[in-house]
Short mmCIF file of C-alpha atoms in Angstrom, two decimals:
data_model
loop_
_atom_site.label_atom_id
_atom_site.label_comp_id
_atom_site.label_asym_id
_atom_site.label_seq_id
_atom_site.Cartn_x
_atom_site.Cartn_y
_atom_site.Cartn_z
CA UNK A 333 -14.66 -3.89 -0.62
CA UNK A 334 -12.32 -2.84 -3.41
CA UNK A 335 -13.47 -0.44 -6.10
CA UNK A 336 -11.76 -2.53 -8.76
CA UNK A 337 -10.44 -6.09 -8.98
CA UNK A 338 -6.90 -7.15 -8.19
CA UNK A 339 -6.70 -9.11 -11.42
CA UNK A 340 -3.55 -11.22 -11.52
CA UNK A 341 -1.78 -9.03 -8.96
CA UNK A 342 -0.74 -10.79 -5.74
CA UNK A 343 2.01 -8.33 -4.68
CA UNK A 344 0.50 -7.64 -1.25
CA UNK A 345 0.31 -11.41 -0.58
CA UNK A 346 4.11 -11.54 -0.65
CA UNK A 347 5.38 -8.05 0.01
CA UNK A 348 3.47 -7.06 3.17
CA UNK A 349 4.13 -8.39 6.66
CA UNK A 350 1.14 -9.84 8.51
CA UNK A 351 1.08 -10.26 12.29
CA UNK A 352 0.58 -13.68 13.89
CA UNK A 353 -3.02 -14.84 14.14
CA UNK A 354 -4.28 -13.31 10.89
CA UNK A 355 -3.17 -15.87 8.27
CA UNK A 356 -1.45 -18.34 10.54
CA UNK A 357 -0.14 -18.84 14.06
CA UNK A 358 3.23 -17.13 13.25
CA UNK A 359 4.07 -13.72 11.79
CA UNK A 360 4.27 -13.62 8.00
CA UNK A 361 7.34 -11.49 7.26
CA UNK A 362 7.57 -9.04 4.39
CA UNK A 363 8.88 -10.69 1.24
CA UNK A 364 7.55 -14.15 2.16
CA UNK A 365 4.57 -15.65 0.36
CA UNK A 366 1.33 -15.92 2.31
CA UNK A 367 0.66 -19.59 3.10
CA UNK A 368 -2.53 -19.39 1.00
CA UNK A 369 -0.82 -18.04 -2.12
CA UNK A 370 -0.55 -20.37 -5.11
CA UNK A 371 0.57 -19.77 -8.69
CA UNK A 372 -3.12 -19.20 -9.51
CA UNK A 373 -3.69 -16.68 -6.69
CA UNK A 374 -5.19 -17.08 -3.25
CA UNK A 375 -6.53 -20.57 -2.64
CA UNK A 376 -8.86 -19.15 0.06
CA UNK A 377 -9.93 -16.04 -1.88
CA UNK A 378 -13.68 -16.51 -1.25
CA UNK A 379 -13.04 -17.10 2.46
CA UNK A 380 -9.79 -15.16 2.87
CA UNK A 381 -8.86 -13.68 6.26
CA UNK A 382 -10.49 -10.41 7.27
CA UNK A 383 -7.15 -8.56 7.12
CA UNK A 384 -6.96 -9.46 3.43
CA UNK A 385 -10.59 -8.55 2.71
CA UNK A 386 -10.14 -5.11 4.30
CA UNK A 387 -6.82 -4.29 2.65
CA UNK A 388 -6.85 -2.00 -0.37
CA UNK A 389 -3.73 -0.69 -2.02
CA UNK A 390 -3.93 2.78 -3.62
CA UNK A 391 -4.39 1.19 -7.05
CA UNK A 392 -7.54 -0.60 -5.89
CA UNK A 393 -8.96 2.59 -4.38
CA UNK A 394 -8.19 4.79 -7.39
CA UNK A 395 -10.44 3.85 -10.30
CA UNK A 396 -8.82 6.38 -12.64
CA UNK A 397 -5.31 4.96 -12.26
CA UNK A 398 -4.20 3.20 -15.46
CA UNK A 399 -3.69 -0.56 -15.34
CA UNK A 400 0.06 0.04 -15.86
CA UNK A 401 0.11 1.43 -12.29
CA UNK A 402 -1.07 -1.89 -10.80
CA UNK A 403 1.66 -3.07 -8.36
CA UNK A 404 2.64 -6.19 -10.31
CA UNK A 405 3.08 -4.09 -13.48
CA UNK A 406 4.56 -0.89 -12.06
CA UNK A 407 6.92 -2.54 -9.56
CA UNK A 408 5.54 -0.18 -6.90
CA UNK A 409 3.11 -0.97 -4.06
CA UNK A 410 1.29 2.19 -3.01
CA UNK A 411 -0.69 2.63 0.18
CA UNK A 412 -2.84 5.67 1.02
CA UNK A 413 -4.91 6.20 4.12
CA UNK A 414 -6.28 8.62 6.64
CA UNK A 415 -4.14 8.75 9.77
CA UNK A 416 -5.35 9.39 13.35
CA UNK A 417 -3.88 12.91 13.36
CA UNK A 418 -6.20 14.02 10.54
CA UNK A 419 -3.56 13.85 7.82
CA UNK A 420 -3.76 11.79 4.63
CA UNK A 421 -0.54 9.86 4.09
CA UNK A 422 0.85 7.67 1.35
CA UNK A 423 3.70 5.20 1.14
CA UNK A 424 5.30 3.85 -2.02
CA UNK A 425 7.28 0.61 -1.73
CA UNK A 426 9.75 -0.03 -4.53
CA UNK A 427 9.49 -3.72 -5.45
CA UNK A 428 12.19 -3.67 -8.16
CA UNK A 429 15.29 -1.48 -8.24
CA UNK A 430 14.89 1.75 -10.20
CA UNK A 431 11.09 1.72 -10.34
CA UNK A 432 10.70 4.85 -8.18
CA UNK A 433 12.73 6.78 -10.77
CA UNK A 434 10.95 5.33 -13.81
CA UNK A 435 8.40 7.38 -15.84
CA UNK A 436 5.57 5.34 -14.25
CA UNK A 437 7.08 5.80 -10.80
CA UNK A 438 7.38 9.56 -11.22
CA UNK A 439 3.77 9.78 -12.46
CA UNK A 440 2.49 7.74 -9.49
CA UNK A 441 4.46 9.83 -7.00
CA UNK A 442 3.19 13.07 -8.59
CA UNK A 443 -0.41 11.83 -8.28
CA UNK A 444 0.07 10.79 -4.65
CA UNK A 445 1.70 14.15 -3.78
CA UNK A 446 -1.36 15.94 -5.18
CA UNK A 447 -3.77 14.01 -2.96
CA UNK A 448 -1.72 13.44 0.21
CA UNK A 449 -0.29 15.57 2.99
CA UNK A 450 2.91 13.55 2.68
CA UNK A 451 4.39 10.64 0.74
CA UNK A 452 7.06 8.29 2.07
CA UNK A 453 9.16 6.48 -0.52
CA UNK A 454 10.73 3.17 0.53
CA UNK A 455 13.44 1.93 -1.80
CA UNK A 456 14.04 -1.73 -2.48
CA UNK A 457 16.99 -1.63 -0.07
CA UNK A 458 14.87 -0.11 2.72
CA UNK A 459 15.88 3.57 2.59
CA UNK A 460 13.03 5.95 3.31
CA UNK A 461 12.54 9.44 1.89
CA UNK A 462 9.76 11.77 2.98
CA UNK A 463 8.61 13.71 -0.07
CA UNK A 464 9.16 16.43 -1.10
CA UNK A 465 12.66 15.59 0.09
CA UNK A 466 12.33 16.90 3.66
CA UNK A 467 14.08 14.02 5.40
CA UNK A 468 16.14 10.95 4.59
CA UNK A 469 16.14 8.05 7.02
CA UNK A 470 19.03 5.69 6.31
CA UNK A 471 18.37 3.19 9.09
CA UNK A 472 15.40 0.86 8.80
CA UNK A 473 12.87 1.49 11.53
CA UNK A 474 11.13 -1.51 13.04
CA UNK A 475 7.42 -0.91 13.23
CA UNK A 476 5.76 -3.12 15.86
CA UNK A 477 2.81 -3.91 13.65
CA UNK A 478 2.01 -2.91 10.09
CA UNK A 479 0.24 0.43 9.84
CA UNK A 480 -2.54 -1.09 7.77
CA UNK A 481 -3.59 -3.46 10.59
CA UNK A 482 -6.15 -1.38 12.40
CA UNK A 483 -9.18 -2.21 14.49
CA UNK A 484 -11.03 0.68 12.93
CA UNK A 485 -10.52 2.08 9.42
CA UNK A 486 -12.14 5.47 8.97
CA UNK A 487 -14.31 5.52 5.86
CA UNK A 488 -14.81 9.28 6.07
CA UNK A 489 -13.04 10.86 3.10
CA UNK A 490 -13.53 14.36 4.55
CA UNK A 491 -10.08 14.07 6.16
CA UNK A 492 -8.45 13.87 2.76
CA UNK A 493 -6.82 17.16 1.68
CA UNK A 494 -9.17 19.38 -0.27
CA UNK A 495 -11.90 16.75 0.31
CA UNK A 496 -10.87 15.11 -2.94
CA UNK A 497 -11.59 11.42 -3.36
CA UNK A 498 -8.94 9.20 -4.87
CA UNK A 499 -9.29 9.32 -8.67
#
């Protein structure tokens, strides 16, 4: 369960891909509205699919993040999680051109760099940069299933660098 409410934000309902069988019989591609999304939010919110109930963007996990950092306001969707190799990784998806380089974007990236082993930035046009600038990947890589679709999500925060919880 999320540490804070989504409010009016429905960015993940459109931006993230969802494999077939979770919200419908077909895959829901990135950039396409979830079939349950309406102008007032999720029409199945109380009984939404388990993949949606388990999902938490970095903003939801981080109580100290200002409301201006919420994805619908910042133009950035941030994901942070413990990975199987014991590292803590973060990804920042740019939803609107130029948001990664905005003052809010730079502040979010700085915060994520402080609490993660690595941060991957994904520009609106799909270019990926591994921070702090170690590698640039100019070809989009097809991932067979979204990284956030897992059978088991570790709840142990001891894998996070310096054992620091998200703010």
